[in-house]
Short mmCIF file of N, CA and C in Angstrom, two decimals:
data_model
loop_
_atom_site.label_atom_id
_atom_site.label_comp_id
_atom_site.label_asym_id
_atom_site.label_seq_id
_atom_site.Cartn_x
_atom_site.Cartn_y
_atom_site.Cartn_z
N UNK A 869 139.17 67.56 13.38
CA UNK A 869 138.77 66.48 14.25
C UNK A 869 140.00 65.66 14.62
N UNK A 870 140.04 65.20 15.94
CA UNK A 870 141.40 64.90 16.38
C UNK A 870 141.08 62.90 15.57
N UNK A 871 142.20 62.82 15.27
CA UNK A 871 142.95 60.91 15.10
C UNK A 871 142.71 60.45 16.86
N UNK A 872 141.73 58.88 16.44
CA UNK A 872 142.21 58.38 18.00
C UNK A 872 143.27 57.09 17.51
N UNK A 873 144.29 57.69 17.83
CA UNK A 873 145.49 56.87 17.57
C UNK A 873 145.43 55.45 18.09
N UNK A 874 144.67 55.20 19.21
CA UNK A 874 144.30 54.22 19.89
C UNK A 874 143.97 52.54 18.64
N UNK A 875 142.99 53.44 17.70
CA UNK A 875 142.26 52.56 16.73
C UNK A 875 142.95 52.12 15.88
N UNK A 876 144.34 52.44 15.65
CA UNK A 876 145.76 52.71 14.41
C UNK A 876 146.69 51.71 14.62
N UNK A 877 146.95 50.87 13.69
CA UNK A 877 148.01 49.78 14.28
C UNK A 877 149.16 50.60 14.54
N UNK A 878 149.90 50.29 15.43
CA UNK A 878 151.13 50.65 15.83
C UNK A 878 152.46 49.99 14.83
N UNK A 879 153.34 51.61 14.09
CA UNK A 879 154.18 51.34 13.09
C UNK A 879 155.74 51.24 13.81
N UNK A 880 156.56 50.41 12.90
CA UNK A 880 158.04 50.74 13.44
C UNK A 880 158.15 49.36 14.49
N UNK A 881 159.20 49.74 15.35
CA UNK A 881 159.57 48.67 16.20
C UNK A 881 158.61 47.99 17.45
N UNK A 882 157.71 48.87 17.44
CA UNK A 882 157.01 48.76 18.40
C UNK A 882 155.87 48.11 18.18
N UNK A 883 155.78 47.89 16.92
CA UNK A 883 154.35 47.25 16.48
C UNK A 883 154.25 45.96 16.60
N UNK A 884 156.13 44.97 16.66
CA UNK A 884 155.56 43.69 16.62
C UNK A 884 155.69 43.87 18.51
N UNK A 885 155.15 42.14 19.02
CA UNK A 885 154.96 42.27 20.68
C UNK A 885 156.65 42.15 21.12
N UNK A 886 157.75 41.73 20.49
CA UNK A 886 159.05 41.73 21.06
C UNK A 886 159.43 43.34 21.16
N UNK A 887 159.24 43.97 20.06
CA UNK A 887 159.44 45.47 20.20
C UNK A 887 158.54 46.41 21.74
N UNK A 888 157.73 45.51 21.70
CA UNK A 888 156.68 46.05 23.10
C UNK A 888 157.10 45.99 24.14
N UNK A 889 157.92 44.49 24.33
CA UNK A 889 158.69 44.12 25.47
C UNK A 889 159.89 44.51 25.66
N UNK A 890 160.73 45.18 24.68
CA UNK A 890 161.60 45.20 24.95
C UNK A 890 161.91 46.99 25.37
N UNK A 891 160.23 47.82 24.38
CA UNK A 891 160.26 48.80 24.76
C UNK A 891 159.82 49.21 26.71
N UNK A 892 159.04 47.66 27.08
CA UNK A 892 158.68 47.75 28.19
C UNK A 892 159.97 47.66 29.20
N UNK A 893 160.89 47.19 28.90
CA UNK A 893 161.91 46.76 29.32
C UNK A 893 163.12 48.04 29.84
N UNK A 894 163.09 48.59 28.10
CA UNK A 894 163.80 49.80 28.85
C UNK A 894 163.24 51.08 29.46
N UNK A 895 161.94 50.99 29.55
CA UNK A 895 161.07 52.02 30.23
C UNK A 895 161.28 51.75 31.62
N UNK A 896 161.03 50.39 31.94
CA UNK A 896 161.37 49.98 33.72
C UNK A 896 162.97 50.14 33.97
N UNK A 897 163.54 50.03 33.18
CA UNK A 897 165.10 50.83 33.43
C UNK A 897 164.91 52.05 33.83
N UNK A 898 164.48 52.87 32.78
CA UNK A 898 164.52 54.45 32.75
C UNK A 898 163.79 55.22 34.37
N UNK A 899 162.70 53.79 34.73
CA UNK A 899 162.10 54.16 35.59
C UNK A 899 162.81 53.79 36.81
N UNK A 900 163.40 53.03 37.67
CA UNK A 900 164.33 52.34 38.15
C UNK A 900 165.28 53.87 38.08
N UNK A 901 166.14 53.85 37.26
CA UNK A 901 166.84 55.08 37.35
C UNK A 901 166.85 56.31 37.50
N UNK A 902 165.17 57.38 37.47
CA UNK A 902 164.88 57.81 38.22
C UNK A 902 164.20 57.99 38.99
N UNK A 903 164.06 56.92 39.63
CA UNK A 903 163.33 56.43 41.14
C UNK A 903 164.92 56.71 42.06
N UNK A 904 165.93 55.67 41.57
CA UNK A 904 167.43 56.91 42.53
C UNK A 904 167.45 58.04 42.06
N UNK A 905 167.33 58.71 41.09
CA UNK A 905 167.26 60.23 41.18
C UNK A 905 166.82 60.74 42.28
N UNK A 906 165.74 60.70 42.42
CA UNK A 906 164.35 61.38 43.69
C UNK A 906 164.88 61.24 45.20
N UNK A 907 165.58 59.17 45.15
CA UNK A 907 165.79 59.38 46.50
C UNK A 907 167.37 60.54 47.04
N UNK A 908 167.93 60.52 45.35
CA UNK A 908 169.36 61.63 46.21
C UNK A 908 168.99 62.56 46.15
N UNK A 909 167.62 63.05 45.20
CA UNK A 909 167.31 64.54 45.57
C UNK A 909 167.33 64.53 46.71
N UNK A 910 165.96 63.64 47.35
CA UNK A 910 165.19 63.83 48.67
C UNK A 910 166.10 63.62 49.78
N UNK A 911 167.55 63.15 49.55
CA UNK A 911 168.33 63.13 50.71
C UNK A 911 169.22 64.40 51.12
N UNK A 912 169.05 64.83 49.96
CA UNK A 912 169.95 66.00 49.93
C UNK A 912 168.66 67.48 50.49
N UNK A 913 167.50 67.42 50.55
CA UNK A 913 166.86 68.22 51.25
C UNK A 913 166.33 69.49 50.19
N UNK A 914 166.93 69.00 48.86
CA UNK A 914 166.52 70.06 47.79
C UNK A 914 165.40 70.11 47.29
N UNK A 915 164.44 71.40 47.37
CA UNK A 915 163.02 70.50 47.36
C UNK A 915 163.13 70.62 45.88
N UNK A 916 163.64 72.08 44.52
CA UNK A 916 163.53 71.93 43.38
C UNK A 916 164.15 71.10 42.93
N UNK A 917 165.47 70.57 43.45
CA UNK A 917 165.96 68.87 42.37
C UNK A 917 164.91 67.87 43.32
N UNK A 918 164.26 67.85 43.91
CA UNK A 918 162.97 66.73 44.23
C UNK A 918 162.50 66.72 42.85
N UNK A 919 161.70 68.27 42.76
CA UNK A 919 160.70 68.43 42.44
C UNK A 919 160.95 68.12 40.68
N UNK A 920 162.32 68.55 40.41
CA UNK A 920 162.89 68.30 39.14
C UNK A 920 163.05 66.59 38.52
N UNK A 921 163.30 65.97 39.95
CA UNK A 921 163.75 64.51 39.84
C UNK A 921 162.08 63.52 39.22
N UNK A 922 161.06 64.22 40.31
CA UNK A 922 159.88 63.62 40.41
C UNK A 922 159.18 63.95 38.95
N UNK A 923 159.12 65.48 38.52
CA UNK A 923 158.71 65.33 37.10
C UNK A 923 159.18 64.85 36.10
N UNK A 924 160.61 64.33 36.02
CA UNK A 924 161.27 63.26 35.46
C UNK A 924 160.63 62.02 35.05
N UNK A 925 160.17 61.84 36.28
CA UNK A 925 159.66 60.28 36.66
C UNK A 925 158.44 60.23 35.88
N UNK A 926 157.14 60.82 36.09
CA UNK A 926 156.19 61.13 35.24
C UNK A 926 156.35 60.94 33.92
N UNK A 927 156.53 61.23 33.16
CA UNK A 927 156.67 61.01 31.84
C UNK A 927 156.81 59.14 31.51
N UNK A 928 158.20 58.52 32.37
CA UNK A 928 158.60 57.72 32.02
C UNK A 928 157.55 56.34 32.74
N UNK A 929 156.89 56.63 33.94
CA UNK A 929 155.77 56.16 34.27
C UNK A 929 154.50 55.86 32.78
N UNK A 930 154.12 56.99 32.53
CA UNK A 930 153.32 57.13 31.10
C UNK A 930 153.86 56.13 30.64
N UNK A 931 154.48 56.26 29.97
CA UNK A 931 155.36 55.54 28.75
C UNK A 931 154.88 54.34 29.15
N UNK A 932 155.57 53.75 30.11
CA UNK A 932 154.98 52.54 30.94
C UNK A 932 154.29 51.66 30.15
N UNK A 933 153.10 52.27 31.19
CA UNK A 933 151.78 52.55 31.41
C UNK A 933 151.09 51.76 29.86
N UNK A 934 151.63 53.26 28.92
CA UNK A 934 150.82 53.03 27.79
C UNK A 934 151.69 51.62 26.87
N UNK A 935 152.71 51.22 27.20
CA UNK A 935 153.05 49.83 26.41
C UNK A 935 152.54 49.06 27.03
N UNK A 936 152.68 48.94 28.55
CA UNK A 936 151.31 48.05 28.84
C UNK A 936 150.03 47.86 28.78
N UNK A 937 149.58 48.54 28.31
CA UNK A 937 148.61 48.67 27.53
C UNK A 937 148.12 47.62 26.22
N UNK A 938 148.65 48.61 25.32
CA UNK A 938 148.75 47.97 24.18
C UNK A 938 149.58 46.57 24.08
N UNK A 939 150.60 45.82 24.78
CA UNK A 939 150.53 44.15 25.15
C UNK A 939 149.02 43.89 25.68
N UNK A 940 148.41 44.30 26.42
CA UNK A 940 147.36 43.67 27.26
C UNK A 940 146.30 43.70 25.54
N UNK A 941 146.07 45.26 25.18
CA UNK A 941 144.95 44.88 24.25
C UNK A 941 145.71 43.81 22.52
N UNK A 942 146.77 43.76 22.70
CA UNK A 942 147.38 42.78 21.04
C UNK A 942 146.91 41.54 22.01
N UNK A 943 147.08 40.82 23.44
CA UNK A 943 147.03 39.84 23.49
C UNK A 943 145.34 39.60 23.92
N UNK A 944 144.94 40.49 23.89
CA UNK A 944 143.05 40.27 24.02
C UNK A 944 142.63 40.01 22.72
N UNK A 945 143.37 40.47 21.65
CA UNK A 945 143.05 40.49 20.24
C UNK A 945 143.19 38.95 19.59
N UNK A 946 143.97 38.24 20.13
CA UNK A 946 144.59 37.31 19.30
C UNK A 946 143.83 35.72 20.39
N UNK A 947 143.23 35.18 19.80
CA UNK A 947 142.71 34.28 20.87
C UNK A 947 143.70 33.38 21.00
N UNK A 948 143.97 32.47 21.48
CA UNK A 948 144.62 31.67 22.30
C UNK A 948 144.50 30.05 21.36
N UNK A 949 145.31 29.52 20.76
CA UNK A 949 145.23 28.58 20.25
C UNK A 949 145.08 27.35 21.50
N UNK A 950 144.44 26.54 21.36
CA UNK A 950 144.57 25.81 22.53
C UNK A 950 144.02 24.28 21.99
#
């Protein structure tokens, strides 16, 4: 039966929210950097370094994705002192 990792506190650097941000941080780098990948593929008319550049990108999109995430659900978790 598969683990839903989802339900699992998150171990290591990433578990406190500065580690989140900062992992969010260098993901929008990574992403940023190959977002120019794609456009010198695409200038250069190569469709497999496109196509090489663009599945690049994918992954690091994910990544994203899923730290934003998990900020959105730690700060749904924690109510709001007010």
């Amino acid at each position: 039966m598969a683990k839903n990792r989802s339900a699992t506190p998150a171990k290591g650097p990433r578990g406190s929210t500065a580690g989140l941000v900062l992992s969010l941080g260098s993901s929008a780098l990574a992403v940023i950097r190959a977002s120019k990948q794609v456009r010198r593929a695409r200038s250069t008319h190569d469709r497999l370094n496109t196509a090489d550049a663009v599945a690049g990108l994918l992954p690091l999109i994910t990544s994203a994705a899923l730290v934003l995430r998990q900020l959105r659900d730690r700060k749904q978790e924690t109510p709001e002192a007010a």
